[in-house]
mmCIF file with all atom_site columns, C-alpha atoms in Angstrom:
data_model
loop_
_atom_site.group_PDB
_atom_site.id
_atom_site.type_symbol
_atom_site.label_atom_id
_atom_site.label_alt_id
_atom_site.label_comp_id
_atom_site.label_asym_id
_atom_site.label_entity_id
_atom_site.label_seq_id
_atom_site.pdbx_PDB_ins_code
_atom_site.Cartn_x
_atom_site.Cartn_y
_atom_site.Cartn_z
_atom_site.occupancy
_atom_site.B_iso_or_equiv
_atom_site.pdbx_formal_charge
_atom_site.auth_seq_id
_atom_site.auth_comp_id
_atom_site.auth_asym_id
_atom_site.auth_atom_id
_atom_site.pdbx_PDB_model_num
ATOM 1   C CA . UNK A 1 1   ? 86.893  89.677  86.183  1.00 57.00 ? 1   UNK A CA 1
ATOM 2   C CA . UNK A 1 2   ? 87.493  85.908  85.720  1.00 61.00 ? 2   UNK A CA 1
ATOM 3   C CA . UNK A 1 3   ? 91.131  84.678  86.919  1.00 56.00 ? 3   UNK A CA 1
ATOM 4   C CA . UNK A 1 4   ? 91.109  83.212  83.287  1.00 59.00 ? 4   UNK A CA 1
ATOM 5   C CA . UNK A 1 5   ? 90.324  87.045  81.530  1.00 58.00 ? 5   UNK A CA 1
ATOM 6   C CA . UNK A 1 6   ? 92.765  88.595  84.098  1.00 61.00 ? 6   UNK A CA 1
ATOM 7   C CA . UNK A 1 7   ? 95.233  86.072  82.681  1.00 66.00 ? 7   UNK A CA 1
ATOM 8   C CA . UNK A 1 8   ? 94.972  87.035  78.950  1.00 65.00 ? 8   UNK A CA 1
ATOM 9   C CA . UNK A 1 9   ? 94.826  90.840  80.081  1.00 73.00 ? 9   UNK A CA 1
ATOM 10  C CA . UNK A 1 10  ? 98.142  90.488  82.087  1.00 81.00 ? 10  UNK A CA 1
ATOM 11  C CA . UNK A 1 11  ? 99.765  88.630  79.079  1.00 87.00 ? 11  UNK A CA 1
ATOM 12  C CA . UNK A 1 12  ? 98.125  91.004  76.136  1.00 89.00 ? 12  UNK A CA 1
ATOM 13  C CA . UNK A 1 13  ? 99.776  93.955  78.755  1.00 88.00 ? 13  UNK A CA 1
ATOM 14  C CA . UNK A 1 14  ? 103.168 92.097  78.638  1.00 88.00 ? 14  UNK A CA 1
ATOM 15  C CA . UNK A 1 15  ? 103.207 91.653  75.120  1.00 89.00 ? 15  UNK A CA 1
ATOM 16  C CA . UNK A 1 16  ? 106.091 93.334  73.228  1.00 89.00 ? 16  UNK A CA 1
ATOM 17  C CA . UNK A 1 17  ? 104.334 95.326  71.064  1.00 91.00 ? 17  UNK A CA 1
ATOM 18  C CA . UNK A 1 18  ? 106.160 99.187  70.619  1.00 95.00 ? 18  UNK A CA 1
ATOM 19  C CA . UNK A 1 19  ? 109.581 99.747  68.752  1.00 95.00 ? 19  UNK A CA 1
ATOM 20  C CA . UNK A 1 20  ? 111.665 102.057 70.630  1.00 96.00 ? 20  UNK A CA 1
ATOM 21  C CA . UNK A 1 21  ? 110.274 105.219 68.483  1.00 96.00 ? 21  UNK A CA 1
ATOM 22  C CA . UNK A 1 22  ? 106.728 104.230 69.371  1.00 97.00 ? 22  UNK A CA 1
ATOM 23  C CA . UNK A 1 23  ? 107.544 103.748 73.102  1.00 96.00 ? 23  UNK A CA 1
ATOM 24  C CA . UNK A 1 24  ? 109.832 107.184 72.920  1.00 97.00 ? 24  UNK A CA 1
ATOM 25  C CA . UNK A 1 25  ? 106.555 109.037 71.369  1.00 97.00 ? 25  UNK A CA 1
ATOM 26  C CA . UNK A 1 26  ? 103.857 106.926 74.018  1.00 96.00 ? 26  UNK A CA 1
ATOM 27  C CA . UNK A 1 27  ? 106.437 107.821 77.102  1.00 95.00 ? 27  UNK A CA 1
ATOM 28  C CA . UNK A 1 28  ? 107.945 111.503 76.207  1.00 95.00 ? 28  UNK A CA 1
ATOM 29  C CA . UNK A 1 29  ? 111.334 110.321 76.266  1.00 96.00 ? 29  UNK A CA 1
ATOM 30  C CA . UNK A 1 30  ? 113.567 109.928 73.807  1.00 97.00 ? 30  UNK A CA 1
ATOM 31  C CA . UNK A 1 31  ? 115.054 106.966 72.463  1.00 97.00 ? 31  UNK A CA 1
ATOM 32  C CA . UNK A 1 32  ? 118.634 107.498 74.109  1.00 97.00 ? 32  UNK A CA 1
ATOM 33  C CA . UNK A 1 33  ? 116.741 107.866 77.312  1.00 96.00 ? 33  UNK A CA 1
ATOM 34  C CA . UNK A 1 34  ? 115.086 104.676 77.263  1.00 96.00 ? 34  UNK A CA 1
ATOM 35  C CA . UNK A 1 35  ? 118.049 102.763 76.016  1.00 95.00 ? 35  UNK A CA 1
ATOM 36  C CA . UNK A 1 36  ? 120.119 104.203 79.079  1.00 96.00 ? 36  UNK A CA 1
ATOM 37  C CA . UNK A 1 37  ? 117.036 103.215 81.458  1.00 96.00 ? 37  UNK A CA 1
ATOM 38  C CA . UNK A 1 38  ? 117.784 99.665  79.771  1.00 94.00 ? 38  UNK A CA 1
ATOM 39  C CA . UNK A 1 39  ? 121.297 99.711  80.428  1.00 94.00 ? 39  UNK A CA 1
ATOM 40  C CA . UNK A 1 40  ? 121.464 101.442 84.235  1.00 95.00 ? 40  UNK A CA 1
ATOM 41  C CA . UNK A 1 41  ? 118.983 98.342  85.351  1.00 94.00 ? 41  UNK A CA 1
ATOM 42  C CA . UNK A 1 42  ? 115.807 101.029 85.634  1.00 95.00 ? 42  UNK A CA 1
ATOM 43  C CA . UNK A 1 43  ? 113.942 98.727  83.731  1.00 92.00 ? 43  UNK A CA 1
ATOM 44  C CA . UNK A 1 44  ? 113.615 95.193  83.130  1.00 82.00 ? 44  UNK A CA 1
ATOM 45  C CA . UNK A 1 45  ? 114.967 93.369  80.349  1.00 81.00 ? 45  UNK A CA 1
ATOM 46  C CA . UNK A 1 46  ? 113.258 94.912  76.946  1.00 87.00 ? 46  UNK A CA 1
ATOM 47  C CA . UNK A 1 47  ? 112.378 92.343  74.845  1.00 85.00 ? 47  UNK A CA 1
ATOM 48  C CA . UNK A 1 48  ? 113.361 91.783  71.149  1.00 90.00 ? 48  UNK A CA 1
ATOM 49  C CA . UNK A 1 49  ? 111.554 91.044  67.957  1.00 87.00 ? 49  UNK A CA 1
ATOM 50  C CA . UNK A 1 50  ? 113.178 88.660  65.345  1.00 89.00 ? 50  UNK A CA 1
ATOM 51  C CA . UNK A 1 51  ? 115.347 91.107  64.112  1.00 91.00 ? 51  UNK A CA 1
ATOM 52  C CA . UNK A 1 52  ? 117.085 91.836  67.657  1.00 89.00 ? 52  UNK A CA 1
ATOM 53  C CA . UNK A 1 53  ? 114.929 95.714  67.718  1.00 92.00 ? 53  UNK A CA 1
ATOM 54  C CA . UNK A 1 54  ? 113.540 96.416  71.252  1.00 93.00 ? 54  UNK A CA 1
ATOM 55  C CA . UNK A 1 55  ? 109.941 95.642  71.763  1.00 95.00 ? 55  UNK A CA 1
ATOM 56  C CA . UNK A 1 56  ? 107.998 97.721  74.313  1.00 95.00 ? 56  UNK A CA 1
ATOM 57  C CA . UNK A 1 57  ? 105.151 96.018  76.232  1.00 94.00 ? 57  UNK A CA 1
ATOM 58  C CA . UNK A 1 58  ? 102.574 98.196  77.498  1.00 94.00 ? 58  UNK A CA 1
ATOM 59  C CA . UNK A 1 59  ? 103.808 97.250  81.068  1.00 93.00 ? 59  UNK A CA 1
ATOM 60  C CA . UNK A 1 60  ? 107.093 98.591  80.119  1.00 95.00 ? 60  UNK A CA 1
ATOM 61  C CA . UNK A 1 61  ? 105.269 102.153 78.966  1.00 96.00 ? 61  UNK A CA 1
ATOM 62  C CA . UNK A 1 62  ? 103.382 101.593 82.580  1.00 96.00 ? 62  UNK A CA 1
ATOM 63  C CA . UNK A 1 63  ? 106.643 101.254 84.423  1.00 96.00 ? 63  UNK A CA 1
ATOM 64  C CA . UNK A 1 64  ? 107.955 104.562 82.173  1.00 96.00 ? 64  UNK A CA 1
ATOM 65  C CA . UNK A 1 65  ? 105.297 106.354 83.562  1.00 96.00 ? 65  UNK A CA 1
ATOM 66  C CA . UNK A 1 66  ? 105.787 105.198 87.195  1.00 96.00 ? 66  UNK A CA 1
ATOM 67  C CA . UNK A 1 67  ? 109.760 106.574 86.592  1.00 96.00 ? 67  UNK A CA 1
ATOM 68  C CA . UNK A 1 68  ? 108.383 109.642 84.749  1.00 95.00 ? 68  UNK A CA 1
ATOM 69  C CA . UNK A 1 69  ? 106.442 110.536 88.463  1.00 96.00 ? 69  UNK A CA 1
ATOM 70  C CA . UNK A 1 70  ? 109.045 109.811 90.395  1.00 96.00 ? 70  UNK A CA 1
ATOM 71  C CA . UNK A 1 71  ? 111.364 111.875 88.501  1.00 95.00 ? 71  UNK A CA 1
ATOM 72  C CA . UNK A 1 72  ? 108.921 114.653 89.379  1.00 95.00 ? 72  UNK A CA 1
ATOM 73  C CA . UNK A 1 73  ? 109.003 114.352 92.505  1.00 96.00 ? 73  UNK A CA 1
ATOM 74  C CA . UNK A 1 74  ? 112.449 115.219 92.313  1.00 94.00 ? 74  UNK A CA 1
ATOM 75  C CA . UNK A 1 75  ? 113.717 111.545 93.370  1.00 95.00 ? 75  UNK A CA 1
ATOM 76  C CA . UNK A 1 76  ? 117.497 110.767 92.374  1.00 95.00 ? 76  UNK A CA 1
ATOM 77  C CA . UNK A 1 77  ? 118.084 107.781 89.809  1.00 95.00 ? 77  UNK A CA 1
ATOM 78  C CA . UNK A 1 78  ? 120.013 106.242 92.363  1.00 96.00 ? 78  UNK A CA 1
ATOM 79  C CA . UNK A 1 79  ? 116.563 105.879 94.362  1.00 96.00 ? 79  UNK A CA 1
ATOM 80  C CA . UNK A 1 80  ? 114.439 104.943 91.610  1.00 96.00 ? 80  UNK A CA 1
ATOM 81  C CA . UNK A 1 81  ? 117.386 102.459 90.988  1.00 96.00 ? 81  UNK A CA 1
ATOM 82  C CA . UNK A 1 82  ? 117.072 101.383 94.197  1.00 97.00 ? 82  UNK A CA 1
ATOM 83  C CA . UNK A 1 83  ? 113.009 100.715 93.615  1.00 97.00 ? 83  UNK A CA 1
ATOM 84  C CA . UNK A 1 84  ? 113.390 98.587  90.574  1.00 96.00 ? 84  UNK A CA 1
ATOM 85  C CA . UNK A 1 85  ? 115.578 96.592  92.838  1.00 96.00 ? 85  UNK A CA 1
ATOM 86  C CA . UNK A 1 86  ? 113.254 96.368  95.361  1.00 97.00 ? 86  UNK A CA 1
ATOM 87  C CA . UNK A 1 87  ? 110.431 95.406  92.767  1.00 95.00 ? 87  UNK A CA 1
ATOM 88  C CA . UNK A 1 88  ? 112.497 92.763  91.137  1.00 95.00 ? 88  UNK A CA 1
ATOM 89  C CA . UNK A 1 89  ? 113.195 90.982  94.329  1.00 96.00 ? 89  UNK A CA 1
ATOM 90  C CA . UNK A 1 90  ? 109.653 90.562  95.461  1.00 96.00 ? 90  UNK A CA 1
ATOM 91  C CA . UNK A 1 91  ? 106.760 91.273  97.556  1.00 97.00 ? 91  UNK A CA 1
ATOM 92  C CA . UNK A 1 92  ? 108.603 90.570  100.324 1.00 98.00 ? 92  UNK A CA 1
ATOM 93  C CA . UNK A 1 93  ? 110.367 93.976  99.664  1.00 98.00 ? 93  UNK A CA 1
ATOM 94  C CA . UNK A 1 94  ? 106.418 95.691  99.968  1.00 98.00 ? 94  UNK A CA 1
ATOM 95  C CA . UNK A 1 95  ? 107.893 97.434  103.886 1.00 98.00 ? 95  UNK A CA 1
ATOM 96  C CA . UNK A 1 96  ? 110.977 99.276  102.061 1.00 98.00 ? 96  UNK A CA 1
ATOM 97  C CA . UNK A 1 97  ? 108.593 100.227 98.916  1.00 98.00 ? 97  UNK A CA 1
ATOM 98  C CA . UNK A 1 98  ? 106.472 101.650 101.416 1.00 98.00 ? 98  UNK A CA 1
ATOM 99  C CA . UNK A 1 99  ? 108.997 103.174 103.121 1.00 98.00 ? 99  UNK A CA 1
ATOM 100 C CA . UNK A 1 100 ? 110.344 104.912 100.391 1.00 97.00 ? 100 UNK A CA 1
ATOM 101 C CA . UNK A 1 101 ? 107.447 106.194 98.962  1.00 97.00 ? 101 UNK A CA 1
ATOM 102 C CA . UNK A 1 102 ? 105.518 107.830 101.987 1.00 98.00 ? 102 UNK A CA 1
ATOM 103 C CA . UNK A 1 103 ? 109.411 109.504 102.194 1.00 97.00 ? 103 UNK A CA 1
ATOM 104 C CA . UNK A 1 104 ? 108.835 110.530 99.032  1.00 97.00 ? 104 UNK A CA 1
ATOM 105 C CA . UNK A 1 105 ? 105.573 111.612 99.579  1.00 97.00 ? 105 UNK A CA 1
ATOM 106 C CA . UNK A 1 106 ? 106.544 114.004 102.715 1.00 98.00 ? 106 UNK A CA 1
ATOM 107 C CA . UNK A 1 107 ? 109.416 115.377 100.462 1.00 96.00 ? 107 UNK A CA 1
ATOM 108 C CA . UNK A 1 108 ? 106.567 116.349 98.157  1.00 97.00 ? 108 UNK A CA 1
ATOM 109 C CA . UNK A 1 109 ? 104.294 117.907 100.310 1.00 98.00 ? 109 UNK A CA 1
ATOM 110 C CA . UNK A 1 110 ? 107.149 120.145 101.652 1.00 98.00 ? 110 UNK A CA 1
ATOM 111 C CA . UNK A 1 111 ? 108.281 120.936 98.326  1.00 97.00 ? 111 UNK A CA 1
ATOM 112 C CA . UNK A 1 112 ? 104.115 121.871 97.917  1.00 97.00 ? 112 UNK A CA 1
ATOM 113 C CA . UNK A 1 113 ? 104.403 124.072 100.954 1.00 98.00 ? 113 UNK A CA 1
ATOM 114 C CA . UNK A 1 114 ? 107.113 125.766 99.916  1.00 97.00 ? 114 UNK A CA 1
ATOM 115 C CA . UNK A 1 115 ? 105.820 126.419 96.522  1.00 97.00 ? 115 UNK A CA 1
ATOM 116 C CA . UNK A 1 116 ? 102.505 127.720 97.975  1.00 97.00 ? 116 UNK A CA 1
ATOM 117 C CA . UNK A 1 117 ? 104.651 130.583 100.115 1.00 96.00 ? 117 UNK A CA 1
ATOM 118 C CA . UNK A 1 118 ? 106.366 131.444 96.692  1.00 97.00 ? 118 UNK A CA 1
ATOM 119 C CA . UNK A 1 119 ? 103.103 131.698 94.887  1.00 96.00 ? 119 UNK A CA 1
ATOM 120 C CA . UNK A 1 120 ? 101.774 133.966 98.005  1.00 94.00 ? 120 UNK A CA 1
ATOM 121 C CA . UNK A 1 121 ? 104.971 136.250 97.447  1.00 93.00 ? 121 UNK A CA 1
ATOM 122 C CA . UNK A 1 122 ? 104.958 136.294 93.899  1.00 94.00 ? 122 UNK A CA 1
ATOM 123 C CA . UNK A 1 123 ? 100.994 137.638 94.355  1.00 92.00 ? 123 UNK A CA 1
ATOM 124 C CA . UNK A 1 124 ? 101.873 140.210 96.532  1.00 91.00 ? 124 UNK A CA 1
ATOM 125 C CA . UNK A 1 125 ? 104.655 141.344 94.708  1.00 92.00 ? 125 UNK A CA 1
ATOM 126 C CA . UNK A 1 126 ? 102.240 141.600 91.576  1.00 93.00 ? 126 UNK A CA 1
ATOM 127 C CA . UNK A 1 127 ? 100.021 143.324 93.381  1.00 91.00 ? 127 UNK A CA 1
ATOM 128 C CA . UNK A 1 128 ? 102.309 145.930 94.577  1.00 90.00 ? 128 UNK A CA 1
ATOM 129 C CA . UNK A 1 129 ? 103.113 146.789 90.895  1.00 92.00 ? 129 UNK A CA 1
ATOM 130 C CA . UNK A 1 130 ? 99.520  146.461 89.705  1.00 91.00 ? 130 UNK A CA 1
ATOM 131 C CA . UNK A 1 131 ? 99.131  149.269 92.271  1.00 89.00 ? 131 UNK A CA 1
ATOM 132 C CA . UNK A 1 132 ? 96.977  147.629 94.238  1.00 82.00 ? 132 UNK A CA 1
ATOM 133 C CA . UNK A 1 133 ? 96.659  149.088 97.903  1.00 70.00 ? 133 UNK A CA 1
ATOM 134 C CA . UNK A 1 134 ? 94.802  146.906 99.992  1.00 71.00 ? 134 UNK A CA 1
ATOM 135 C CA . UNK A 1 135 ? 97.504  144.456 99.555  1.00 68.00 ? 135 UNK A CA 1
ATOM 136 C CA . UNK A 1 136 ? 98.578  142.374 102.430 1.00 70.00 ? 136 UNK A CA 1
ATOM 137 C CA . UNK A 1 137 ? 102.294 141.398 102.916 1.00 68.00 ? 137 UNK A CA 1
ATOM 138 C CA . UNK A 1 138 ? 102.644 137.771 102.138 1.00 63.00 ? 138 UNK A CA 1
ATOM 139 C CA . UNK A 1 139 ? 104.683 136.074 105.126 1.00 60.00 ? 139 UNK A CA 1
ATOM 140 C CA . UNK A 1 140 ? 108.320 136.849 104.613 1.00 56.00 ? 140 UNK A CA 1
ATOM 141 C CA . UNK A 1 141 ? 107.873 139.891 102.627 1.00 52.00 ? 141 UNK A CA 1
ATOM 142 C CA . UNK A 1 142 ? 107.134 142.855 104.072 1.00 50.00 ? 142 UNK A CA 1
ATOM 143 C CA . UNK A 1 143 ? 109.568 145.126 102.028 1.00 57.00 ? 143 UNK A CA 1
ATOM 144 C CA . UNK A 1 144 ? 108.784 146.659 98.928  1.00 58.00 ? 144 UNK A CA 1
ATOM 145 C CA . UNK A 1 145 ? 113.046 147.255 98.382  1.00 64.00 ? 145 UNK A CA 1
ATOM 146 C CA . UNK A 1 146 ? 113.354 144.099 97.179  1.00 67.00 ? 146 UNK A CA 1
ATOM 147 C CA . UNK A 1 147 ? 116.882 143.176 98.854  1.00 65.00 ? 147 UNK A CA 1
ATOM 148 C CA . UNK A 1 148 ? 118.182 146.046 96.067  1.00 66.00 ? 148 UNK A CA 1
ATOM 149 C CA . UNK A 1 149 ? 119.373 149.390 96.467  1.00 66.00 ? 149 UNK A CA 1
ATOM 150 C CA . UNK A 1 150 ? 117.863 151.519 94.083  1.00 59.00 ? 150 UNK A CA 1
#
């Protein structure tokens, strides 16, 4: 791509373009949601049509996304606070971005670990009451009391 056709794709991508309904329905969030993002300083100033309405670019719905993941990930909005800051101030900020995400990104595979186990107990356990025999314990679980007293 041309530096001149990258140029009118950045600026068609920056264009205000989505009233806050549109942008709620494009993002999954609702409009109180977005205007709070506004006013916290999770995103960037949202710019205005003639009327003073908030416009949505579709770099704003890309940046919604990006939140929308990192919200997943179970991130607190004090961190993803902390990102936007870090993205406003630069590329010299790339080292703490990086930082922060492969954090992140450990976090996640833990939580993925740990989710795996559950999903190995949660077979067994169906297994055991789909009378199943040749069951194997899953690790942690090798009693069929259940922690209760019957």
């Amino acid at each position: 791509m041309s530096v001149a056709a990258r140029s009118v794709g950045d600026s068609e991508r920056e264009r205000p373009k989505y009233s806050i309904g549109e942008a709620a329905e494009r993002s999954g969030l609702s409009r109180d949601t977005l205007r709070w993002y506004e006013r916290i300083g999770l995103m960037d100033y949202i710019g205005r049509d003639h009327t003073g309405k908030r416009r949505f670019s579709d770099r704003d719905l890309e940046w919604l996304d990006l939140i929308g993941k990192l919200r997943t990930t179970g991130m607190s909005v004090a961190d993803m606070l902390r990102y936007a800051e870090l993205v406003r101030a630069g590329d010299s900020t790339f080292p703490e971005r990086l930082a922060m995400f492969r954090e992140t990104r450990a976090e996640v595979l833990a939580k993925i670990a740990e989710l795996q186990q559950t999903v190995a107990v949660l077979d067994y356990k169906i297994a055991i009451y789909e009378g199943r025999s040749a069951v194997r314990p899953a690790a942690r679980t090798t009693d069929h009391s259940e922690g209760i007293k019957a």
